[in-house]
Coordinates of C-alpha atoms and ligand atoms in Angstrom, one line a residue:
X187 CA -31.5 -266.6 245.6
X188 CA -29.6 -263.8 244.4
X189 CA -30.2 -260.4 246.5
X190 CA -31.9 -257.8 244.1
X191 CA -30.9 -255.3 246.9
X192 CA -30.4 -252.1 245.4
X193 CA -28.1 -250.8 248.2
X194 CA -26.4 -254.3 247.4
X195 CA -26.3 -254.0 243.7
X196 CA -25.1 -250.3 243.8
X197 CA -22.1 -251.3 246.7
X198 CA -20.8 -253.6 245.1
X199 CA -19.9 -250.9 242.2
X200 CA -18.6 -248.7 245.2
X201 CA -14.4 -247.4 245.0
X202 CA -12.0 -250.3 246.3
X203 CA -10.8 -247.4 248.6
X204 CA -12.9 -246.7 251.1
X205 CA -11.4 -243.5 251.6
X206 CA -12.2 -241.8 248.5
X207 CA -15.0 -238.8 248.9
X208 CA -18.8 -239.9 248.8
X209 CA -19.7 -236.1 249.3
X210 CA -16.9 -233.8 248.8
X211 CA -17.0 -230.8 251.6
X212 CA -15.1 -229.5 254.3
X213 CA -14.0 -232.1 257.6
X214 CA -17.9 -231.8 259.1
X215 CA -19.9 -231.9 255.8
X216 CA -17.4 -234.5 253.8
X217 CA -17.9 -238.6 253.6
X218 CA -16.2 -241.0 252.3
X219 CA -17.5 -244.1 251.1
X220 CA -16.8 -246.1 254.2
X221 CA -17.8 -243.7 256.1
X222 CA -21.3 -244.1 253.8
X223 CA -21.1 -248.1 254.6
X224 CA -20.8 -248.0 258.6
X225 CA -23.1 -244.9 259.3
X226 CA -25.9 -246.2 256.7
X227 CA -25.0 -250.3 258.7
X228 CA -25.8 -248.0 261.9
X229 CA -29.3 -246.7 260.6
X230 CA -30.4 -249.9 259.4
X231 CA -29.2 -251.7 262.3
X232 CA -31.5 -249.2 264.5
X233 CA -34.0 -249.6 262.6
X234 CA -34.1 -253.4 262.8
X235 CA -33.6 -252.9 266.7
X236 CA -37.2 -250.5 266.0
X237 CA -38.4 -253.8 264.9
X238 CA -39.3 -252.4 261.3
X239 CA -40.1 -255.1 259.3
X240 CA -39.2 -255.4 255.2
X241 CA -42.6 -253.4 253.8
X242 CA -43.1 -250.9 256.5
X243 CA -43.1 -247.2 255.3
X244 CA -40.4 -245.0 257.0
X245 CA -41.8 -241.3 256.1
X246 CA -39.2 -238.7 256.1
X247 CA -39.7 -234.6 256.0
X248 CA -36.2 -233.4 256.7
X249 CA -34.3 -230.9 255.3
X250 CA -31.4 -232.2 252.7
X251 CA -28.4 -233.3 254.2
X252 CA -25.8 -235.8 253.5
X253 CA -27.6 -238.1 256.7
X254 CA -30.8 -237.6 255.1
X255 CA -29.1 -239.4 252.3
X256 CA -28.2 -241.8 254.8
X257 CA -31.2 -242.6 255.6
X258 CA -32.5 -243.4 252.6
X259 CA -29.3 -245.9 251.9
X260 CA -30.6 -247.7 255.2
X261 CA -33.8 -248.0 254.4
X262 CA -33.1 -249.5 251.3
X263 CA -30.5 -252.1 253.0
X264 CA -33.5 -252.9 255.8
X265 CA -36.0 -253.5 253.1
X266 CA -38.4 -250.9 254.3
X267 CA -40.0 -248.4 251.8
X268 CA -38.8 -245.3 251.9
X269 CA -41.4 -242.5 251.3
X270 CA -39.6 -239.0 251.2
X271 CA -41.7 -236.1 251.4
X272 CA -41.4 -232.4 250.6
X273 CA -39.7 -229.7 253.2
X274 CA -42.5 -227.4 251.4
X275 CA -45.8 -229.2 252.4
X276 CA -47.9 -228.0 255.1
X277 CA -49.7 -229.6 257.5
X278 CA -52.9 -230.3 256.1
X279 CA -50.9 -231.6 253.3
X280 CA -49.0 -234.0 255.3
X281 CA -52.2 -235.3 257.6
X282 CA -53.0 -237.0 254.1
X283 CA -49.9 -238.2 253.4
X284 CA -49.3 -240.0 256.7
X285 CA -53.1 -241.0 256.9
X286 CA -52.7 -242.6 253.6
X287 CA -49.1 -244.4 253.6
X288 CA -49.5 -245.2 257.3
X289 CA -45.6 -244.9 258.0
X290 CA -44.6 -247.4 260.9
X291 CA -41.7 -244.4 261.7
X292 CA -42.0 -240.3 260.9
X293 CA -38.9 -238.6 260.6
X294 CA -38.8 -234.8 260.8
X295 CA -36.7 -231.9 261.5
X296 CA -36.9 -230.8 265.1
X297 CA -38.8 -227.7 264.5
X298 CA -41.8 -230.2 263.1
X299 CA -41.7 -232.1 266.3
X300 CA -45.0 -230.9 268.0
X301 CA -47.4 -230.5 265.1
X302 CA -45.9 -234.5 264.2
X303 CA -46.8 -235.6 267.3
X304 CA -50.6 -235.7 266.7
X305 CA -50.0 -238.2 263.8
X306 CA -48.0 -240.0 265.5
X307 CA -50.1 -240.9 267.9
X308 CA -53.3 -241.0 265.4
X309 CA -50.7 -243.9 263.6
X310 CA -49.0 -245.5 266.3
X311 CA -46.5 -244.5 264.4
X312 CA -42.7 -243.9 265.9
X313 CA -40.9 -240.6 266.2
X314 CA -37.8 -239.7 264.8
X315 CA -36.0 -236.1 264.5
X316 CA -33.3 -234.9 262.2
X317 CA -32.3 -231.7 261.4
X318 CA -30.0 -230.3 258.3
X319 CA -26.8 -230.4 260.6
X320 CA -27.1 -234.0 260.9
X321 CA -27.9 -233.8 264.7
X322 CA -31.3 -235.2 266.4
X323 CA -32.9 -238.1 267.8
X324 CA -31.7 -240.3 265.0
X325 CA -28.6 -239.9 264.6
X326 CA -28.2 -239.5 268.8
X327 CA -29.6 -243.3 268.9
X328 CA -28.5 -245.0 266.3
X329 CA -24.6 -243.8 267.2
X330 CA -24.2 -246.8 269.2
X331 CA -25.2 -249.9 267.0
X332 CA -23.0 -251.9 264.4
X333 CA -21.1 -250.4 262.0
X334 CA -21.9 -253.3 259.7
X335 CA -25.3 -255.4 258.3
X336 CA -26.3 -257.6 256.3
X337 CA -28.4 -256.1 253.6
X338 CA -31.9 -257.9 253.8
X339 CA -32.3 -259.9 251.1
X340 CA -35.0 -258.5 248.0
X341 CA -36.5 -260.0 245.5
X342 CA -36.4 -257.5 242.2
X343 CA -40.5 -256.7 242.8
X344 CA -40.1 -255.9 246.7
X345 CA -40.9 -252.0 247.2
X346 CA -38.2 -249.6 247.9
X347 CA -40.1 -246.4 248.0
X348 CA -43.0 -244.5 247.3
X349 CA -43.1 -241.4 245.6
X350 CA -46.2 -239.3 245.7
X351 CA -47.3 -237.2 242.5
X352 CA -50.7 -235.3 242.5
X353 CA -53.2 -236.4 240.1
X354 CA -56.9 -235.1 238.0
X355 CA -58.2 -235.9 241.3
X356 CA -56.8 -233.5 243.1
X357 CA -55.6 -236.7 245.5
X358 CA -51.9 -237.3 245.6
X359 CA -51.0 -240.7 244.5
X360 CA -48.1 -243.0 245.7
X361 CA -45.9 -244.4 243.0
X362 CA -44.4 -247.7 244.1
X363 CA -40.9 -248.3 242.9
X364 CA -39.5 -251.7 243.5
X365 CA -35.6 -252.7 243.7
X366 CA -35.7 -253.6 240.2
X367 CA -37.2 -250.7 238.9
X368 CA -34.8 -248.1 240.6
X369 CA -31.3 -250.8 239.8
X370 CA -32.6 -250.8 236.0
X371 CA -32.5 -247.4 235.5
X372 CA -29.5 -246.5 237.6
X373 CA -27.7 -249.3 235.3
X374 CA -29.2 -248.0 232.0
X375 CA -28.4 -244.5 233.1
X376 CA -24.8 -244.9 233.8
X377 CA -24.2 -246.5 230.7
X378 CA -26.1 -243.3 228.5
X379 CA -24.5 -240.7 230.4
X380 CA -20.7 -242.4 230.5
X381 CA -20.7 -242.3 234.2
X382 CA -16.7 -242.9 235.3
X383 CA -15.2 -243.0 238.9
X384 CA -13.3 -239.5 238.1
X385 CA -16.7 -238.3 238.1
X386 CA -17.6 -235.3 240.3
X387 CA -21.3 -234.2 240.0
X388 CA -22.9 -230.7 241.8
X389 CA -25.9 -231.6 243.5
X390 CA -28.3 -228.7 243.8
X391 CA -31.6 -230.5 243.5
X392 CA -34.0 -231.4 246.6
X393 CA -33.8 -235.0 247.7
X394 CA -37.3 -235.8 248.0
X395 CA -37.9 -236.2 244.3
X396 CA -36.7 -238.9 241.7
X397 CA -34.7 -236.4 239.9
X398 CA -32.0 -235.6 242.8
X399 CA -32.3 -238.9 245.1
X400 CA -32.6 -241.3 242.4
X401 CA -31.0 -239.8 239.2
X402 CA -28.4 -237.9 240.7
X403 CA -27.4 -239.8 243.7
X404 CA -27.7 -243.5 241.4
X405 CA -25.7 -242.1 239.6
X406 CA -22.9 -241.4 241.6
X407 CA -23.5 -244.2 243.9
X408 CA -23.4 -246.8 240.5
X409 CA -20.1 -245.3 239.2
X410 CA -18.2 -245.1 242.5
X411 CA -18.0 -241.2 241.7
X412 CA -18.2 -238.3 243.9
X413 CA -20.6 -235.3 244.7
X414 CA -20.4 -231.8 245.4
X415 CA -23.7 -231.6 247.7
X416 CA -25.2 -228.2 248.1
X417 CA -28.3 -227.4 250.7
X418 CA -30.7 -226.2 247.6
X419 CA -30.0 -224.4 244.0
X420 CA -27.6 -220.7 244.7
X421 CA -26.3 -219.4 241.4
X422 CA -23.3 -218.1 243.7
X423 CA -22.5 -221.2 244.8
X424 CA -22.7 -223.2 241.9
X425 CA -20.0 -220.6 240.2
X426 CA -17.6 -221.5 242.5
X427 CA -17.9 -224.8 242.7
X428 CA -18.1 -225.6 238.6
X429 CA -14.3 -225.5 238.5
X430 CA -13.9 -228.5 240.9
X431 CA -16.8 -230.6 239.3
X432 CA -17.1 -232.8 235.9
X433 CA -21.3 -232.7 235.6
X434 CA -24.3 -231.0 236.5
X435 CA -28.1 -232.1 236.9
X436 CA -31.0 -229.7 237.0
X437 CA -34.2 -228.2 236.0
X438 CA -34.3 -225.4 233.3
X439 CA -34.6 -223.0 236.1
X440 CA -31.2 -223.6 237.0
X441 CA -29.8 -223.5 233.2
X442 CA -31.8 -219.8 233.2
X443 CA -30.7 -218.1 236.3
X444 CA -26.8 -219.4 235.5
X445 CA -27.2 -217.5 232.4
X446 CA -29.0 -214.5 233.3
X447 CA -25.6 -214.0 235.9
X448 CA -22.6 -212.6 234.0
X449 CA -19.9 -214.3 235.5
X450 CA -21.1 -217.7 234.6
X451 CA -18.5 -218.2 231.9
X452 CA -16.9 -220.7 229.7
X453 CA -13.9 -220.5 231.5
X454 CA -15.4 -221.8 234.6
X455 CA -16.6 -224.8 232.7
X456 CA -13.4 -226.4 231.9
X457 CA -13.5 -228.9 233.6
X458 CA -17.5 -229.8 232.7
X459 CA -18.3 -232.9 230.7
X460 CA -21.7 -232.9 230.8
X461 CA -24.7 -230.9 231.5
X462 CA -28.1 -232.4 232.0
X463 CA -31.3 -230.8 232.2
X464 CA -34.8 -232.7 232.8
X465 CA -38.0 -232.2 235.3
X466 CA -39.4 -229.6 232.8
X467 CA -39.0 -228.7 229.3
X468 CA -35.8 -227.1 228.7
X469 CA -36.4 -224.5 226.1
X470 CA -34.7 -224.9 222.7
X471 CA -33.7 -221.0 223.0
X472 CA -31.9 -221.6 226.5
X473 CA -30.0 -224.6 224.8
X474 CA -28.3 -222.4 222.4
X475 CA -27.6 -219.4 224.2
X476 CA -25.6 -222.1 226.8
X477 CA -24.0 -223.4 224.1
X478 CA -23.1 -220.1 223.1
X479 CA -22.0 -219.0 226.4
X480 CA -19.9 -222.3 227.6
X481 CA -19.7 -224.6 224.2
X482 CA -21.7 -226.6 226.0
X483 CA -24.9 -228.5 224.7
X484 CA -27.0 -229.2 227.8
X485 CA -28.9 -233.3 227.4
X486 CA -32.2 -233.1 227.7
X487 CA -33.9 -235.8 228.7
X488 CA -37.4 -237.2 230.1
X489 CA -38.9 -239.2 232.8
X490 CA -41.6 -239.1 235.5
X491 CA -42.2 -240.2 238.9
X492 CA -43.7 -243.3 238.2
X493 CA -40.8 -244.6 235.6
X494 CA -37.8 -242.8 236.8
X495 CA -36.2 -241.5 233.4
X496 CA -37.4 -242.9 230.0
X497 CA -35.7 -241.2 227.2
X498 CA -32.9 -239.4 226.6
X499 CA -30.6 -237.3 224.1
X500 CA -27.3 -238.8 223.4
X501 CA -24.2 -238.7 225.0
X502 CA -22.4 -239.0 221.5
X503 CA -24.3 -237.9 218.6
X504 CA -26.4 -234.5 218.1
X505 CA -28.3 -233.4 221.2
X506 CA -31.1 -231.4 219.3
X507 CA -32.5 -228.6 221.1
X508 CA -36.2 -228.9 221.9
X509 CA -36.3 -232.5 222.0
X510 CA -35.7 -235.3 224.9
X511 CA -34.1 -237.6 222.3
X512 CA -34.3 -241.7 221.9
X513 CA -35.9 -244.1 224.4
X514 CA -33.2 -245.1 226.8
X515 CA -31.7 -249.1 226.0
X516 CA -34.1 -251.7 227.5
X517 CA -37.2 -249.2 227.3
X518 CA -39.6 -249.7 224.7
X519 CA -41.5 -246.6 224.4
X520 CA -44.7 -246.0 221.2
X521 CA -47.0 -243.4 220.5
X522 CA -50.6 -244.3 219.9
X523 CA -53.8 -242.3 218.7
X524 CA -56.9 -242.6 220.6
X525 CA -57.8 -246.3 219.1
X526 CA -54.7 -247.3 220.9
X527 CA -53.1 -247.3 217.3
X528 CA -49.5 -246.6 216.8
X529 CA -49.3 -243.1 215.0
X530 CA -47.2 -242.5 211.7
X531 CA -43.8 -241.2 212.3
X532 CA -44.3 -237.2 212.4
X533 CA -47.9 -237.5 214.0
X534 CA -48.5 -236.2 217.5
X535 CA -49.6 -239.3 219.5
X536 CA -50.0 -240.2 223.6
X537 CA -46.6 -241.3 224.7
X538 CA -47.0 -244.8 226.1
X539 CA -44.0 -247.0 228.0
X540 CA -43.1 -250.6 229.0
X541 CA -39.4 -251.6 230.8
X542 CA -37.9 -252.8 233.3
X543 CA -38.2 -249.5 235.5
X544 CA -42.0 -248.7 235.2
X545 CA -43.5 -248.7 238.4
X546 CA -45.6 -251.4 240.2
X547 CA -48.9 -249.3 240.7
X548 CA -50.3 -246.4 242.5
X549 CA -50.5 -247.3 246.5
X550 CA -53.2 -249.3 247.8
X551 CA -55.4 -248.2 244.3
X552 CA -55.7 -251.2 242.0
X553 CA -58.5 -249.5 240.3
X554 CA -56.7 -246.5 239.3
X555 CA -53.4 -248.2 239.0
X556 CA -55.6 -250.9 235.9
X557 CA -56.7 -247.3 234.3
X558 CA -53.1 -246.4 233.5
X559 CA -51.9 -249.7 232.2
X560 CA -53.4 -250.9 228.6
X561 CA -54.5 -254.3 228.0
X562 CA -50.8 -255.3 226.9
X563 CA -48.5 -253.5 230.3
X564 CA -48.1 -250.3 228.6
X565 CA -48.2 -247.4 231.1
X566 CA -50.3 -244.3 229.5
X567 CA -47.8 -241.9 230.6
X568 CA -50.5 -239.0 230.1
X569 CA -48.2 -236.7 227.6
X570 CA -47.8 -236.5 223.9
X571 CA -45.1 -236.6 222.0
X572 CA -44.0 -236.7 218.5
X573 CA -40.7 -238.7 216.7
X574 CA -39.1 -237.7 213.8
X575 CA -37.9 -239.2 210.7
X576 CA -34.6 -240.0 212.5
X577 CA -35.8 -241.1 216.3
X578 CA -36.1 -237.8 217.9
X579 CA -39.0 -237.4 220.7
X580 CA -40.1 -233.9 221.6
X581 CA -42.6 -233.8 224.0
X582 CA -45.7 -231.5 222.4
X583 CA -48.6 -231.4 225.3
X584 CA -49.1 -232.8 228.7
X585 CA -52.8 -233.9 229.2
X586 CA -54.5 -233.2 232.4
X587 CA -53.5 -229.6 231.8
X588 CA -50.7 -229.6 234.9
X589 CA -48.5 -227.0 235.6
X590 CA -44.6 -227.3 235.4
X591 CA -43.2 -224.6 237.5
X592 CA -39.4 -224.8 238.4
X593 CA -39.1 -228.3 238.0
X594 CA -42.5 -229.3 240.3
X595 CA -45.7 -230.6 239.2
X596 CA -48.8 -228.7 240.3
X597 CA -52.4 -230.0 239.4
X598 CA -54.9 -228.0 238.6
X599 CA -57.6 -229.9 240.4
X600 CA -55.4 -229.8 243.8
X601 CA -55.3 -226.2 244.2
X602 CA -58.7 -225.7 242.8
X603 CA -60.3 -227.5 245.8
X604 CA -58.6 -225.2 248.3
X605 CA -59.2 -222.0 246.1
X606 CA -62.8 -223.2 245.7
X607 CA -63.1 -223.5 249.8
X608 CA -62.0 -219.9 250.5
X609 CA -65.3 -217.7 251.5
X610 CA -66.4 -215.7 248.8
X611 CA -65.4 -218.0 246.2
X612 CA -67.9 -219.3 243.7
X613 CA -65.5 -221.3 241.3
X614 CA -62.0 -221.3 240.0
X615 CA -59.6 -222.6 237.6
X616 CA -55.8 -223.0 237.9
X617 CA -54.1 -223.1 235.1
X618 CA -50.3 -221.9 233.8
X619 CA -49.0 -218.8 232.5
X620 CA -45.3 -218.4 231.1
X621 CA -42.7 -217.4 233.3
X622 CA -39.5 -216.7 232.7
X623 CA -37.6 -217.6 235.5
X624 CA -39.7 -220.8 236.5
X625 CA -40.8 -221.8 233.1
X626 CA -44.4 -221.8 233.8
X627 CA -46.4 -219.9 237.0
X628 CA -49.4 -220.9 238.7
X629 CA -52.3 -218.5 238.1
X630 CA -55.8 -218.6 238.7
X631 CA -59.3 -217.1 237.2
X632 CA -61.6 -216.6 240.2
X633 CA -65.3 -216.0 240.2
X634 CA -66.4 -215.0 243.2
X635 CA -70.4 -215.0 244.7
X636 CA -72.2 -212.5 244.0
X637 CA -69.7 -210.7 242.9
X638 CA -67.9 -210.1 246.2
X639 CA -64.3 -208.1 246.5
X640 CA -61.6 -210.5 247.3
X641 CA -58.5 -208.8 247.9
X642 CA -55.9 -211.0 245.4
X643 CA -53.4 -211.2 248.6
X644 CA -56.1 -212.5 250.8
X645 CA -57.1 -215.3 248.8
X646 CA -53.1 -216.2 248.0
X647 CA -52.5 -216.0 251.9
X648 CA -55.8 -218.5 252.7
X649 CA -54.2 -221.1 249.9
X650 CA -50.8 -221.0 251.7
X651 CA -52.2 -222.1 254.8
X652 CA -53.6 -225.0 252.9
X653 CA -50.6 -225.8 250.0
X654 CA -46.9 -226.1 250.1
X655 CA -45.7 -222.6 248.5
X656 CA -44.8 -223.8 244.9
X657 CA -48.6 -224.1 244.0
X658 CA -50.0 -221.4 245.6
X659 CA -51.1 -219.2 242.6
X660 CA -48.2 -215.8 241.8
X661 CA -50.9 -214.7 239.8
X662 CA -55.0 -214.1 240.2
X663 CA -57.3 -212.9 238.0
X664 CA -61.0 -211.8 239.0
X665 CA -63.9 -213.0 236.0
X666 CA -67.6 -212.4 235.6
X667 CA -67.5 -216.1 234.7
X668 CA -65.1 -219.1 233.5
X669 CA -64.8 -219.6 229.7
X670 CA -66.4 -222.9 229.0
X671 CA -66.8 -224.6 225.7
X672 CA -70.6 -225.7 224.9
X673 CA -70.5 -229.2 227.1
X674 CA -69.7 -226.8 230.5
X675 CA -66.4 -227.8 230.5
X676 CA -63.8 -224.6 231.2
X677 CA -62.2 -224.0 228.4
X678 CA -58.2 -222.9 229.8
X679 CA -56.5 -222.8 226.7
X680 CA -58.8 -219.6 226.4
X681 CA -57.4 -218.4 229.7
X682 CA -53.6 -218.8 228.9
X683 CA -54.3 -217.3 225.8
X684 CA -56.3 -214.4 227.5
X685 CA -53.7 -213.8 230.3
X686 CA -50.5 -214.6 227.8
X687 CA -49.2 -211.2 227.5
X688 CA -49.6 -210.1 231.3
X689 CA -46.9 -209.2 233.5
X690 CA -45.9 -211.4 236.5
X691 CA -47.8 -208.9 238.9
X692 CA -50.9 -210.3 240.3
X693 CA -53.7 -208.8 238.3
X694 CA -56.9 -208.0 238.4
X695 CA -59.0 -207.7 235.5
Ligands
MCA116 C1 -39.8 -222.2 245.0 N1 -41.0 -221.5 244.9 C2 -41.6 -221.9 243.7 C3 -40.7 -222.9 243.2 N2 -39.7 -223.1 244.0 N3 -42.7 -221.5 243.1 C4 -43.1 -222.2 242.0 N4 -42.3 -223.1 241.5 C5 -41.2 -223.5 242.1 N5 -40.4 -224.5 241.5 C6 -41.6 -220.5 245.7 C7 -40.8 -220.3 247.0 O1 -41.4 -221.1 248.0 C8 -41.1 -218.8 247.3 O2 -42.4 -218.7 247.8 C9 -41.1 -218.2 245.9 O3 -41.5 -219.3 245.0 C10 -39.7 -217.7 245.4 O4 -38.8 -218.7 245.6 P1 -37.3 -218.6 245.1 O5 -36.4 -218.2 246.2 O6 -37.1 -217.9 243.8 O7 -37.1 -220.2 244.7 P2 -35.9 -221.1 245.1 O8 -36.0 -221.4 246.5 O9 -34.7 -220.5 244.5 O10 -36.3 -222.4 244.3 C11 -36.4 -222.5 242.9 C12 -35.8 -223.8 242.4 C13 -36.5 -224.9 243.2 C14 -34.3 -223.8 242.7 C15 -36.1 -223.9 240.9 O11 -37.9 -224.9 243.0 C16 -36.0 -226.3 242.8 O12 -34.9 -226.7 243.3 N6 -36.7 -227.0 241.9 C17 -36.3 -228.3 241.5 C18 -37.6 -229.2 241.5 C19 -37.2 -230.7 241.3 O13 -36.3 -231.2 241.8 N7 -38.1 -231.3 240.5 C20 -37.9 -232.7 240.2 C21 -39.2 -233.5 240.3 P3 -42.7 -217.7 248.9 O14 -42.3 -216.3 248.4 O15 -44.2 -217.8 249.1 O16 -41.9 -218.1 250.1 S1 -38.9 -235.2 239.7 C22 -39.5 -235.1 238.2 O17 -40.1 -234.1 237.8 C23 -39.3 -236.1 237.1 C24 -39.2 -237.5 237.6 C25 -38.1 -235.8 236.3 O18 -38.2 -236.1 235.1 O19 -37.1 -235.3 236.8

């Protein structure tokens, strides 16, 4: 049987000279590509010696770093399932996630060491630490083992990580990607974008998310290219290092700031072939003023956690601002009205999606995975879109009303349950109000009982003990009562339209 390894598929696409840069830096931060191989053999090799076996989770809450990368790789050559998680959630956040994906190993920064331990112990779960210079408990024990191993042999449908994304529910759910899903779009992406070896790609995205792990560092990995990788997103940074790099990946946000600092120039972007902006919708008014300022017209494209990237403007051809372009090759992609009818071209319709990288199900939730599927394997992707005469997609609305801020996906229903806990408060409703630096904010109508005073910084300080910081509401607004429509249900269109105009300041009204 052949080995549907992706770590296998992707090295064998790795530069005949082991020597050339992986991750571009300075001596300590630098690796080459057989430095990659042997360090990646090492983690695998330890975590073999671990006795994980090909299925077990490996959870892993560290800050970014070229060994967190690392890690990743060796999971993916011992066929365990990597489940990265974000630097941003707090603990009651994380209790769920290791109750629910039962990781055989935790891997954390140092400073998370004694709040882990109680799961671990709860999970019989191992302990690792790593921190974001690369030193801990990993790295200390795995120095030792083989600089080589053989990549455990995977069938295309064997689990190589699970992403969680938050849901109606208010429950995060755990996307499982397989091999085959995550070597099909790497493949189908390097072919749309024109990946080449010469590449040199800035990295500025978090690594716990499909968009930097998997779209950005596929990418590189399946062209043999190189990466300039930077700790998290500075504007200052990013400026200096565009004259030494070829692309660039990243949310709007990103696009935004760049431009809102006057010495990001064209000059600086001689060297750039290609600018990509997904995660959120990039706004067709940022598109031009880029292309004003650099002469460069940033792709859009689109993709989710559970499909990894699904359509996308075109490398060659017209990348019109506003929309995400044409269904990638090998991804067959329809819009349907609510009879499950394909729409006429021009209609607004749900965006459903087959291929080759849709994932296998939600984690241990056959029920809810059945919901998402139709009858004939088409996964209800939960957005609308519409396609023009020519085979353009925009994206027009996003059911389940979430929130895109900066690139991450808040749910409504999540934050509502903790805002709903606080004392004092009757009911709320979460909902998102334009924002010009992260695209959309977080903000929340709150009745309270009896009409109580709830200081608007004492309600956002109780929901940060509970949430990870990017869905804790920037703004709160205190009602008599919710607007609901004449079935009870609250009506938030009324509230974004109501709160449109305010300023970012967290008001009372
Ligand atoms: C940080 N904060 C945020 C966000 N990021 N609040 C809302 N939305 C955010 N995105 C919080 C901080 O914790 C802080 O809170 C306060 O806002 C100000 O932070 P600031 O310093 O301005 O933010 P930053 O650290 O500069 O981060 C902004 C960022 C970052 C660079 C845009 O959020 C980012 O890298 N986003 C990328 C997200 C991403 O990779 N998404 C991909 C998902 P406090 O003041 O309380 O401390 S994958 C996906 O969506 C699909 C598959 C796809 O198609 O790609």
């Amino acid at each position: 049987m052949s080995n549907h390894n992706l770590y296998d598929i992707l090295s064998q696409r790795f530069p005949v000279d082991g020597n050339k840069p992986f991750i571009i830096g300075s001596a300590s931060d630098a690796l080459s590509y057989s430095q990659l191989e042997k360090q990646s053999a090492q983690l695998a090799n330890y975590f073999y010696y671990l006795d994980l076996k090909p299925g077990d989770r490996v959870a892993v809450r560290v800050k970014k770093s070229p060994q967190a990368l690392l890690v990743y790789l060796a999971c993916l050559r011992a066929g365990v399932i990597y489940l990265p998680l974000n630097t941003d959630y707090t603990e009651a956040e994380l209790q769920y996630f290791f109750t629910d994906a039962s990781p055989s190993l935790i891997i954390a920064d140092p400073s998370d060491q004694a709040y882990c331990e109680s799961f671990v112990q709860q999970q019989f779960a191992l302990f690792e630490t790593l921190a974001a210079n690369g030193s801990g408990s990993l790295i200390d024990n795995s120095a030792t083992f083989p600089e080589q191993f053989d990549n455990v042999v995977c069938a295309a449908d064997d689990l190589a990580a699970i992403i969680y994304t938050s849901g109606t529910t208010g429950r995060p759910k755990g996307a499982m990607l397989t091999h085959g899903n995550l070597a099909a779009n790497a493949l189908m992406l390097h072919d749309a974008w024109g990946w080449q070896q010469q590449d040199i790609l800035i990295h500025a995205l978090p690594i716990f998310h499909v968009h930097g792990l998997f779209v950005a560092c596929h990418g590189v990995l399946a062209a043999g290219a190189s990466m300039i990788f930077m700790p998290a997103f500075s504007v200052t940074e990013v400026i200096k290092q565009l004259p030494n790099a070829t692309l660039m990946m990243g949310v709007p946000t990103f696009y935004t700031r760049l431009l809102a600092d006057k010495n990001f120039t064209k000059e600086l972007c001689a060297t750039m072939r290609l600018f990509i902006s997904g995660s959120a919708p990039l706004l067709a008014t940022t598109h031009q003023i880029f292309e004003q300022r650099t002469g460069h017209k940033i792709l859009e494209r689109y993709g989710m956690s559970e499909t990894s990237m699904l359509i996308s403007n075109p490398l060659n051809g017209e990348r019109r601002a506003g929309t995400v372009g044409f269904p990638l090759p090998g991804v067959d992609v329809r819009l349907v009205d609510t009879d499950n009818s394909i729409v006429a071209v021009g209609e607004v319709g749900s965006i459903q999606v087959k291929g080759p990288n849709v994932f296998q199900g939600y984690w241990q939730l056959p029920e809810k995975t059945a919901q998402e599927f139709t009858d004939d394997g088409f996964f209800i992707t939960g957005d609308q879109g519409v396609i023009s005469e020519d085979g353009y997609m925009s994206i027009v609305g996003r059911a389940k009303d979430m929130v895109i801020s900066g690139g991450y996906n808040i749910y409504p229903k999540e934050v509502e349950l903790v805002i709903d806990a606080i004392d004092g408060v009757k009911e709320s409703a979460v909902f998102g109000i334009a924002d010009a630096d992260f695209g959309e904010a977080v903000a929340v109508a709150v009745v309270t009982k009896d009409g109580l005073s709830i200081e608007a910084e004492t309600l956002i300080a109780s929901a940060r003990e509970k949430l990870a910081a990017y869905k804790v509401p920037k703004l709160v607004y205190f009602l008599q009562q919710l607007p609901r429509n004449t079935m009870g249900k609250v009506q938030k269109n009324s509230l974004r339209e109501m709160y449109s105009a305010t300023s970012p300041a967290k008001g009372n009204s």
